[in-house]
Short mmCIF file of C-alpha atoms in Angstrom, two decimals:
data_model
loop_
_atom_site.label_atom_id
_atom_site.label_comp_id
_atom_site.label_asym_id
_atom_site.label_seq_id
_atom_site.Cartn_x
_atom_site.Cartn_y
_atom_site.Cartn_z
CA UNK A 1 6.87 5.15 -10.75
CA UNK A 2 3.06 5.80 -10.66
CA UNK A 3 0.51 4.96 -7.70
CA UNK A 4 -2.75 4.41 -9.29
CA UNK A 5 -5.81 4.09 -7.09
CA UNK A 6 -8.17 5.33 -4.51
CA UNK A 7 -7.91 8.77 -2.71
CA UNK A 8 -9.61 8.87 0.73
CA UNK A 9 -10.02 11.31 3.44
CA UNK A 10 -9.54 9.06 6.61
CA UNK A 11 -11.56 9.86 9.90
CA UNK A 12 -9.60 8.41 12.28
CA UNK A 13 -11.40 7.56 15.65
CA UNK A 14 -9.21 9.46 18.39
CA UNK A 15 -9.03 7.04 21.45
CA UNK A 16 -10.80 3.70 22.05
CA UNK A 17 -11.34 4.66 25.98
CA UNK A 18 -15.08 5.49 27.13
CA UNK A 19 -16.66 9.10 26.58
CA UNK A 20 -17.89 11.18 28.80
CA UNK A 21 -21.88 11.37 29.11
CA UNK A 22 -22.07 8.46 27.00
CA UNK A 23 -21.13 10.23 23.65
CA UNK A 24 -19.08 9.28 20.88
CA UNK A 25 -15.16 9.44 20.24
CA UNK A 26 -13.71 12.57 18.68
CA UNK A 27 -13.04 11.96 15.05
CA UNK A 28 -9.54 13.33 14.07
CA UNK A 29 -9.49 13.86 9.98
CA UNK A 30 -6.29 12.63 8.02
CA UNK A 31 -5.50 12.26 4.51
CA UNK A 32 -5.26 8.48 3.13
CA UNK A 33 -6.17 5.71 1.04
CA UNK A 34 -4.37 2.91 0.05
CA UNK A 35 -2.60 4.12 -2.88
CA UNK A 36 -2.49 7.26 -2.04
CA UNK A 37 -0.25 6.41 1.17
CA UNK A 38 2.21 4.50 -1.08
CA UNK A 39 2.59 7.62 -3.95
CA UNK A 40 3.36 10.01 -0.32
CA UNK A 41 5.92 7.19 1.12
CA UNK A 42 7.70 6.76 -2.35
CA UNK A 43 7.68 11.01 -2.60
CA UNK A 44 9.41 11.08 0.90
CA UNK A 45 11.72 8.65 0.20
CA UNK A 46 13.11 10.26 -2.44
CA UNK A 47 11.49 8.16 -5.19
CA UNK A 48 10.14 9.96 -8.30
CA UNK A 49 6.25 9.05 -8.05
CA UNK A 50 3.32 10.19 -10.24
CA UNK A 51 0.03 9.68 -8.81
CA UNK A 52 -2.95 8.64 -10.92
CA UNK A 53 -6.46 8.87 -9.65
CA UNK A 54 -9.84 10.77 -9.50
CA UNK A 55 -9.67 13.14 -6.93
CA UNK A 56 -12.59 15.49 -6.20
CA UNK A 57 -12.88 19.53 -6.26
CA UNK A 58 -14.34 19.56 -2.85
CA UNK A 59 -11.74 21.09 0.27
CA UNK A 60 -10.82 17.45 1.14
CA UNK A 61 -9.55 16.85 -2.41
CA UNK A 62 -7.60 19.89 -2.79
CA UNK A 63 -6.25 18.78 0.55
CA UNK A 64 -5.22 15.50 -0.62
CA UNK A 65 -3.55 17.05 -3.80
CA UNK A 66 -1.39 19.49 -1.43
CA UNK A 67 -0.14 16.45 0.48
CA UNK A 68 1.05 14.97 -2.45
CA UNK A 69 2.36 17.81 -3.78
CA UNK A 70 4.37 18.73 -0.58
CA UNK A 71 6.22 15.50 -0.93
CA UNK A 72 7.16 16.47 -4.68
CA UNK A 73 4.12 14.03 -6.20
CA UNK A 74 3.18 14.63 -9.90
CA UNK A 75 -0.39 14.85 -9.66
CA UNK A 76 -0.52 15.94 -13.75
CA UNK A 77 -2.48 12.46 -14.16
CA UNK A 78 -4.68 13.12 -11.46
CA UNK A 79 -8.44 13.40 -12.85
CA UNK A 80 -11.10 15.82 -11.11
CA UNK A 81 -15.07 15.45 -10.48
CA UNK A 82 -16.97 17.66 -8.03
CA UNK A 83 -18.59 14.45 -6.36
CA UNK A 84 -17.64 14.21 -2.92
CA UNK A 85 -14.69 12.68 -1.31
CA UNK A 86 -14.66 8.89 0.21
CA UNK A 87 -14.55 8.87 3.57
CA UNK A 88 -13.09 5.88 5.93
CA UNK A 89 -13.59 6.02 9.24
CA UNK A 90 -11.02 4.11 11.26
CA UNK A 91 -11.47 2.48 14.90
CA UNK A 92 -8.02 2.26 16.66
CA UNK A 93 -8.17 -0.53 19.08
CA UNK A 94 -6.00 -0.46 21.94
CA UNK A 95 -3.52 -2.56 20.25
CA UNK A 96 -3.04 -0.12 17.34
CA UNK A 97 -4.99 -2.17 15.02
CA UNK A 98 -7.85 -0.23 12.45
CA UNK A 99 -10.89 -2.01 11.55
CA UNK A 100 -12.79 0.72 9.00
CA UNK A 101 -15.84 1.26 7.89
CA UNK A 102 -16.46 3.22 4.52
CA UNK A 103 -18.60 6.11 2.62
CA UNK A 104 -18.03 5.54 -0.82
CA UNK A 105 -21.46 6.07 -2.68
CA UNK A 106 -21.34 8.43 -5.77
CA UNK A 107 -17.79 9.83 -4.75
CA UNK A 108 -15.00 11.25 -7.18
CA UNK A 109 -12.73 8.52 -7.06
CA UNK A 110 -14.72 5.45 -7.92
CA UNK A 111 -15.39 7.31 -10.99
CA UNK A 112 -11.87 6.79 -12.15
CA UNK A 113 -11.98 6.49 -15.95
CA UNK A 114 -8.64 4.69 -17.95
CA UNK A 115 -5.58 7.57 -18.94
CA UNK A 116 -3.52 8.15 -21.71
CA UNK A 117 -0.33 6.67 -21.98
CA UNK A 118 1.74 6.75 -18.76
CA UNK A 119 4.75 8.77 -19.12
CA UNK A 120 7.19 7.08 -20.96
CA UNK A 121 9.71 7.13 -18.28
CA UNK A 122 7.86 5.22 -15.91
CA UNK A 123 9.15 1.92 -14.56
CA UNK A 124 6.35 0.41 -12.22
CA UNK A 125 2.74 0.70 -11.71
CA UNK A 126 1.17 0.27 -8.38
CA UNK A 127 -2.06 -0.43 -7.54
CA UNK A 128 -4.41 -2.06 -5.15
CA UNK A 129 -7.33 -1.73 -2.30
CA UNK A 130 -10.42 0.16 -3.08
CA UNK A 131 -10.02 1.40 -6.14
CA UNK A 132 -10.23 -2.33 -7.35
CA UNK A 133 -13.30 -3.03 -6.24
CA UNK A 134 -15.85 -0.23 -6.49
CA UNK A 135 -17.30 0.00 -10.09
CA UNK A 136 -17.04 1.49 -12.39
CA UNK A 137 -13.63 3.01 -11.89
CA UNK A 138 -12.31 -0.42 -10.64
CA UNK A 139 -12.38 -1.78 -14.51
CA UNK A 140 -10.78 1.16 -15.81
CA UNK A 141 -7.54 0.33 -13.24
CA UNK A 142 -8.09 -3.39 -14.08
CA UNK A 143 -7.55 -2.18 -17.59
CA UNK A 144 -4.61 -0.12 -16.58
CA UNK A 145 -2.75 -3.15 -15.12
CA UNK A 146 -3.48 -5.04 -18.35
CA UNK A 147 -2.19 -2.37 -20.66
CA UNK A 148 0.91 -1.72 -18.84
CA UNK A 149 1.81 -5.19 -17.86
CA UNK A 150 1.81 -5.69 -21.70
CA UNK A 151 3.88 -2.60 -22.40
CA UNK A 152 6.48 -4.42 -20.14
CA UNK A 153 6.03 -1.89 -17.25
CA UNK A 154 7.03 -3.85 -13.80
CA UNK A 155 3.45 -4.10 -11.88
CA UNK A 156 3.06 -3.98 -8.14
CA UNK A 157 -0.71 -5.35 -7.02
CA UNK A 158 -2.16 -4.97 -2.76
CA UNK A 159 -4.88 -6.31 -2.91
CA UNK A 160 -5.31 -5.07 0.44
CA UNK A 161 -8.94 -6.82 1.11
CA UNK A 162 -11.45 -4.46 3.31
CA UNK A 163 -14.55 -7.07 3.16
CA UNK A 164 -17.40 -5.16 3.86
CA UNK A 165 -16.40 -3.40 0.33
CA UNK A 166 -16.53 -6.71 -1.52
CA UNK A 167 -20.75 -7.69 -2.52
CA UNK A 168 -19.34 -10.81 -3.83
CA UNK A 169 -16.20 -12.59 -2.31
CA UNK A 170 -16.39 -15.38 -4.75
CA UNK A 171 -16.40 -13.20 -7.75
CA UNK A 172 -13.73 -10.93 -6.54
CA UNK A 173 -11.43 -14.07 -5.37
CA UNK A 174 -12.04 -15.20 -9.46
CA UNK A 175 -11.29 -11.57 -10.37
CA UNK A 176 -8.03 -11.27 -8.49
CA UNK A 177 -6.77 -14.53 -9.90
CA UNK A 178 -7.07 -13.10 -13.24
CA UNK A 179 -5.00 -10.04 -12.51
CA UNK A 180 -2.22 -12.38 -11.60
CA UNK A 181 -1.11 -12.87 -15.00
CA UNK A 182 -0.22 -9.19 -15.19
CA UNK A 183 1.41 -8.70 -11.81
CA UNK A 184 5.28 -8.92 -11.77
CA UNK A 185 5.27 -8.35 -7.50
CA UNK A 186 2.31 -9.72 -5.42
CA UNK A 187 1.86 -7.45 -1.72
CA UNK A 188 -0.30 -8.86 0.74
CA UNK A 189 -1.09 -9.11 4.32
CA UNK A 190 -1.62 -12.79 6.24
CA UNK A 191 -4.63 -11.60 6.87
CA UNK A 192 -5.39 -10.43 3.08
CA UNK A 193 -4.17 -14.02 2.29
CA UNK A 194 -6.83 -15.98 4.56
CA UNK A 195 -9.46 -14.25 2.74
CA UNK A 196 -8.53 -14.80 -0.91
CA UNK A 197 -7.26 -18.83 -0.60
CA UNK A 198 -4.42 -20.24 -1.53
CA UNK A 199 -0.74 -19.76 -1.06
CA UNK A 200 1.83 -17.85 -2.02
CA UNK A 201 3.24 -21.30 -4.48
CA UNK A 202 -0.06 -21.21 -5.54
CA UNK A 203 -0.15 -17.19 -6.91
CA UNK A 204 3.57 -17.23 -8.45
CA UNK A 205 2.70 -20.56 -10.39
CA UNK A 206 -0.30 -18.06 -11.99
CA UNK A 207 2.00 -15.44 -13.09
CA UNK A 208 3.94 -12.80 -10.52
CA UNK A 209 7.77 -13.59 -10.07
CA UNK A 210 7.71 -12.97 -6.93
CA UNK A 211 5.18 -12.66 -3.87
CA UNK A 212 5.81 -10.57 -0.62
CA UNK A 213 3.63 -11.42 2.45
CA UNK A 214 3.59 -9.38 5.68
CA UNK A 215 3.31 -11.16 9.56
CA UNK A 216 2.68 -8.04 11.38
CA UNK A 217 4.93 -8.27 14.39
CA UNK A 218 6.94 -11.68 12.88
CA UNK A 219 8.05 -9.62 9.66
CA UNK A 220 7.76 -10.28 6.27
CA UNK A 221 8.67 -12.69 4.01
CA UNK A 222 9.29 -13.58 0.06
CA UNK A 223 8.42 -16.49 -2.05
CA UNK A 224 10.06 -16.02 -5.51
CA UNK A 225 9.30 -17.76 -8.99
CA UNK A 226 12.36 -20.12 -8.56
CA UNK A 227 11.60 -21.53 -5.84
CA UNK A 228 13.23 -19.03 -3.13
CA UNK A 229 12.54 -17.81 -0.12
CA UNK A 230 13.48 -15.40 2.20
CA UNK A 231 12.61 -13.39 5.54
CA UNK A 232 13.28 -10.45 7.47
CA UNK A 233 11.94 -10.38 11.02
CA UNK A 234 9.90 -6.92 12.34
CA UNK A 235 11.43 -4.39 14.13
CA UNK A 236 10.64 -3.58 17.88
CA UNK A 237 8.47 -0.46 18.27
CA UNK A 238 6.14 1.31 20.40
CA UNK A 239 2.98 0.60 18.22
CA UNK A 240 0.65 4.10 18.09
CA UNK A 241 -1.08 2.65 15.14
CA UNK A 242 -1.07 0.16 11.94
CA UNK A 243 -2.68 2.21 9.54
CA UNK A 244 -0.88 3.01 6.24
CA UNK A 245 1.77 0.34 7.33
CA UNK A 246 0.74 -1.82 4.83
CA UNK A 247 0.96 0.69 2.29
CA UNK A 248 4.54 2.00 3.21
CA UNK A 249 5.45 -1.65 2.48
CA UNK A 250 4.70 -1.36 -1.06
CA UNK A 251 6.52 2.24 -1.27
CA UNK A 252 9.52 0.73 0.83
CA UNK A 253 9.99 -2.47 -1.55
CA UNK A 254 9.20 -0.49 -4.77
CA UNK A 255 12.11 2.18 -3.92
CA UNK A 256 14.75 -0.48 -2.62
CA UNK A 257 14.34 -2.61 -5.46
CA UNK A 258 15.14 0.71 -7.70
CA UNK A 259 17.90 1.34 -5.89
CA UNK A 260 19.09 -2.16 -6.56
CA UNK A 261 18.18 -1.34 -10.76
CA UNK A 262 15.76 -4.44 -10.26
CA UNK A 263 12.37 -2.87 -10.87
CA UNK A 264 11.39 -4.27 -14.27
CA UNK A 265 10.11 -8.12 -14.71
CA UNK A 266 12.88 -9.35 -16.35
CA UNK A 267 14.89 -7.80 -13.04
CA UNK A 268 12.62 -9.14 -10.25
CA UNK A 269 12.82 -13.31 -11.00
CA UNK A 270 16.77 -13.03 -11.17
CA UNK A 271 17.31 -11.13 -7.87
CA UNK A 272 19.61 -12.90 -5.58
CA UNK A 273 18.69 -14.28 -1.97
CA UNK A 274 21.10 -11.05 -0.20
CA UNK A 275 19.24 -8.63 -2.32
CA UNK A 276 15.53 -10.01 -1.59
CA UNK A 277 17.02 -9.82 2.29
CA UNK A 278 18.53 -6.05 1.83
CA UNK A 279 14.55 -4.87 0.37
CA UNK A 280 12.61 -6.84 2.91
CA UNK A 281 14.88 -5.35 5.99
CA UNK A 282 14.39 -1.89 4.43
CA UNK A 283 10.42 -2.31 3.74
CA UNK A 284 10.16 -4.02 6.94
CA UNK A 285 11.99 -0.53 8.82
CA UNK A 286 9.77 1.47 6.86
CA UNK A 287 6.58 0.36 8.25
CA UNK A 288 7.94 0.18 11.73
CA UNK A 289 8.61 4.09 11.66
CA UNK A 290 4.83 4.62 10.29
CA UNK A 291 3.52 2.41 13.15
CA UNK A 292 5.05 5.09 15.55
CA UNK A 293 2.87 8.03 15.00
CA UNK A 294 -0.86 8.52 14.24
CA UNK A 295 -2.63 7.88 10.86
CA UNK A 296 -0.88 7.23 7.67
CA UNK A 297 2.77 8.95 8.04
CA UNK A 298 4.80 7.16 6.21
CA UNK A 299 9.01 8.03 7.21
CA UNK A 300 11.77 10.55 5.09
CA UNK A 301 14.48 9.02 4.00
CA UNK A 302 16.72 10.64 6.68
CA UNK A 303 14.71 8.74 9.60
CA UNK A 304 15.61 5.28 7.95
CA UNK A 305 19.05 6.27 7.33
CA UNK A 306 19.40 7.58 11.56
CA UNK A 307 17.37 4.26 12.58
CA UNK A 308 19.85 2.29 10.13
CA UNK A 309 22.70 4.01 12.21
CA UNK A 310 21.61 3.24 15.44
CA UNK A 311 20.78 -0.71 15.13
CA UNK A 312 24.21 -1.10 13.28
CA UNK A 313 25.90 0.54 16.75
CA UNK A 314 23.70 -1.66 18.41
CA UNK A 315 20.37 0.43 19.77
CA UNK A 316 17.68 -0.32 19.35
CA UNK A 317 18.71 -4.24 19.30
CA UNK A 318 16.79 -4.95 22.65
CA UNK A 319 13.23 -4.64 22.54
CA UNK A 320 12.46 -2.43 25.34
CA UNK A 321 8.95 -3.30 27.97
CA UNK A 322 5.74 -3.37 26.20
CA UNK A 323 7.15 -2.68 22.98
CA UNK A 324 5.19 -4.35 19.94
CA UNK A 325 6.73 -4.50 16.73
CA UNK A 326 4.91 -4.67 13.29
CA UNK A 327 5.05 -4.34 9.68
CA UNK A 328 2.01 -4.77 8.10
CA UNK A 329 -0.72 -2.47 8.70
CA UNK A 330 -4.56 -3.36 7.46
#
C-alpha cells in the first residue's frame, strides 16, 4: 500500500488551562500530517506501506523520515527539497478536540511533484488532507489518483477538510466531486461532510463503491454502492486527544480489508454486510487506542489484539465515569 500526501511537524499546544504571568502555553513538537499518520498506523499494524511525499532536508524532515522508518515504512518514493517543514500548531481543548492553525508558505511538501510508476506490487493508494489543497503539489497528487485509479489500483480519498487552508470553498467542493470518479473508498468525518454538501447516496452515485463516515463518540458507519449499510458503535475511552484519529481510521480500514483479500475495486462493492461490520469494529478500536495518548500515536497490532481479548471476556464492556469514547479525530 502507499500513503501519498502531506508531511507535517505538529506543535501541539500542551494544556488548555491558564499560564502563569499571562504567557502562552508550552508548545510540545510531534511528528504528523494527515497522510503521514496513516503510512505510521498501517507500518505498526503490520501492513506493508510505502510512503510517497516531499519531505524536507531540514532536522524536522529527517525526523519525520526516522519515524517512518522505525515502523518499517519504505520511504524510497519519498522526494527531498531543503525548503522548510510545514508546521501545524494544534489547540487541545479540554474535551480532546484540535482546532489547528497552519505554516505552510514555501515549504518542502507542497512542492510535491508526480512519481514514477508505483511499485508494481502495490494494491491501494491513499491520499487526502493538505496535500490536496496547497498548489502546486496538490495537482501532481490529483494526478496521482487519476493515474492509478486507471491502472486499477484500489484508491482510498480523506478529504479531511481544515478550512482556513481552502481560498475557495466553492472551487474545492467542485474539485473534490471530480476526484470521486477515481475513488474506490470515500473516508470522511461528519464534520468533513457538513462542509462539502451532500450525502453519502449522493458521493457513491458519482463513483466510490463504498463510503465510510465517522460520528466521533457514536462510531462509524458505511454506505455501500448497492445500497447497504452498516455500523459499528465507538468504543468507551478516556479521551487524551483526537488528533491523528481520523487518520488511524483510514490505516485501520485499509489493513482489515487486506486481511479480508478485499482491497481492490472489483473486491470492495461485493463485500458482505459481516465483513463491512468485522472492518468498521476493527477501524473503529483503532482510533479509540490513538485517542488515549497525546498527539498522533496510532496503536501496534498487539494492543488491538489484548483490547480484542479483554471486551470478548467482557472488560471493558461498561463504560467507566467520565469516560468519552470516539473515533474520528479532526
Amino acid at each position: 500500500m502507499d500513503g501519498a500526501g502531506s508531511a507535517a511537524r505538529s506543535r501541539v499546544v500542551d494544556g488548555p488551562g491558564p499560564v502563569r504571568g499571562g504567557g502562552l502555553p508550552a508548545l510540545l513538537p510531534r511528528l504528523g500530517g494527515g497522510p503521514f499518520n496513516t503510512a505510521l498506523a498501517l507500518g505498526r499494524l503490520g501492513s506493508p506501506v510505502a510512503f510517497c511525499s516531499r519531505v524536507s532536508t531540514d532536522a524536522f524532515g529527517e525526523a519525520l523520515l526516522r519515524g517512518l522508518r522505525a515502523e518499517g515504512v519504505d520511504t524510497a518514493l519519498v522526494q527531498r527539497g531543503d525548503e522548510p517543514t510545514t508546521l501545524a500548531v494544534a489547540a487541545v481543548t479540554p474535551d480532546g478536540s484540535a482546532g489547528y492553525g497552519f505554516y505552510a508558505e514555501g515549504t518542502a511538501d507542497r512542492l510535491f511533484s508526480l512519481p514514477g510508476p508505483l511499485p508494481e506490487a502495490a494494491r491501494a493508494v491513499a491520499l487526502g488532507t493538505c496535500s490536496l489543497v496547497l498548489e502546486p503539489g496538490a495537482s501532481a497528487y490529483e494526478r496521482l489518483l487519476r493515474r492509478e485509479s486507471e491502472r486499477g489500483l484500489c484508491t482510498v480519498l480523506d478529504p479531511n477538510i481544515r478550512p482556513g487552508l481552502i481560498p475557495d470553498a466553492d472551487a474545492y467542493r467542485a474539485r473534490f466531486r471530480s476526484w470521486l470518479p477515481y475513488t474506490t473508498l470515500l473516508k470522511l468525518s461528519e464534520e468533513d461532510a457538513a462542509w462539502l454538501g451532500g450525502s453519502p447516496r449522493d458521493w457513491l452515485a458519482a463513483g466510490p463503491a463504498a463510503v465510510v463516515l465517522t460520528h466521533g463518540a457514536d462510531g462509524l458507519r458505511v454506505w455501500t454502492r448497492d445500497g447497504g449499510e452498516v455500523s459499528a458503535p465507538g468504543e468507551p475511552v478516556e479521551v487524551v486527544d483526537t488528533i491523528g484519529a481520523g487518520d488511524t481510521v483510514t490505516a485501520a480500514l485499509l489493513h482489515r480489508l487486506a486481511a479480508h483479500d478485499a482491497l481492490s475495486p472489483e473486491a470492495v462493492p461485493q463485500l458482505p454486510a459481516a465483513t463491512w461490520q468485522d472492518t468498521l469494529t476493527y477501524a473503529s478500536r483503532a482510533a479509540a487506542v490513538t485517542c488515549t495518548r497525546p498527539g498522533a500515536e496510532p496503536p501496534y497490532a498487539a494492543e488491538l489484539q489484548d483490547l480484542a481479548r479483554g471486551l470478548s471476556a467482557g472488560y471493558g464492556s461498561a463504560e467507566p465515569e467520565e469516560a468519552r469514547t470516539t473515533n474520528s479525530g479532526r
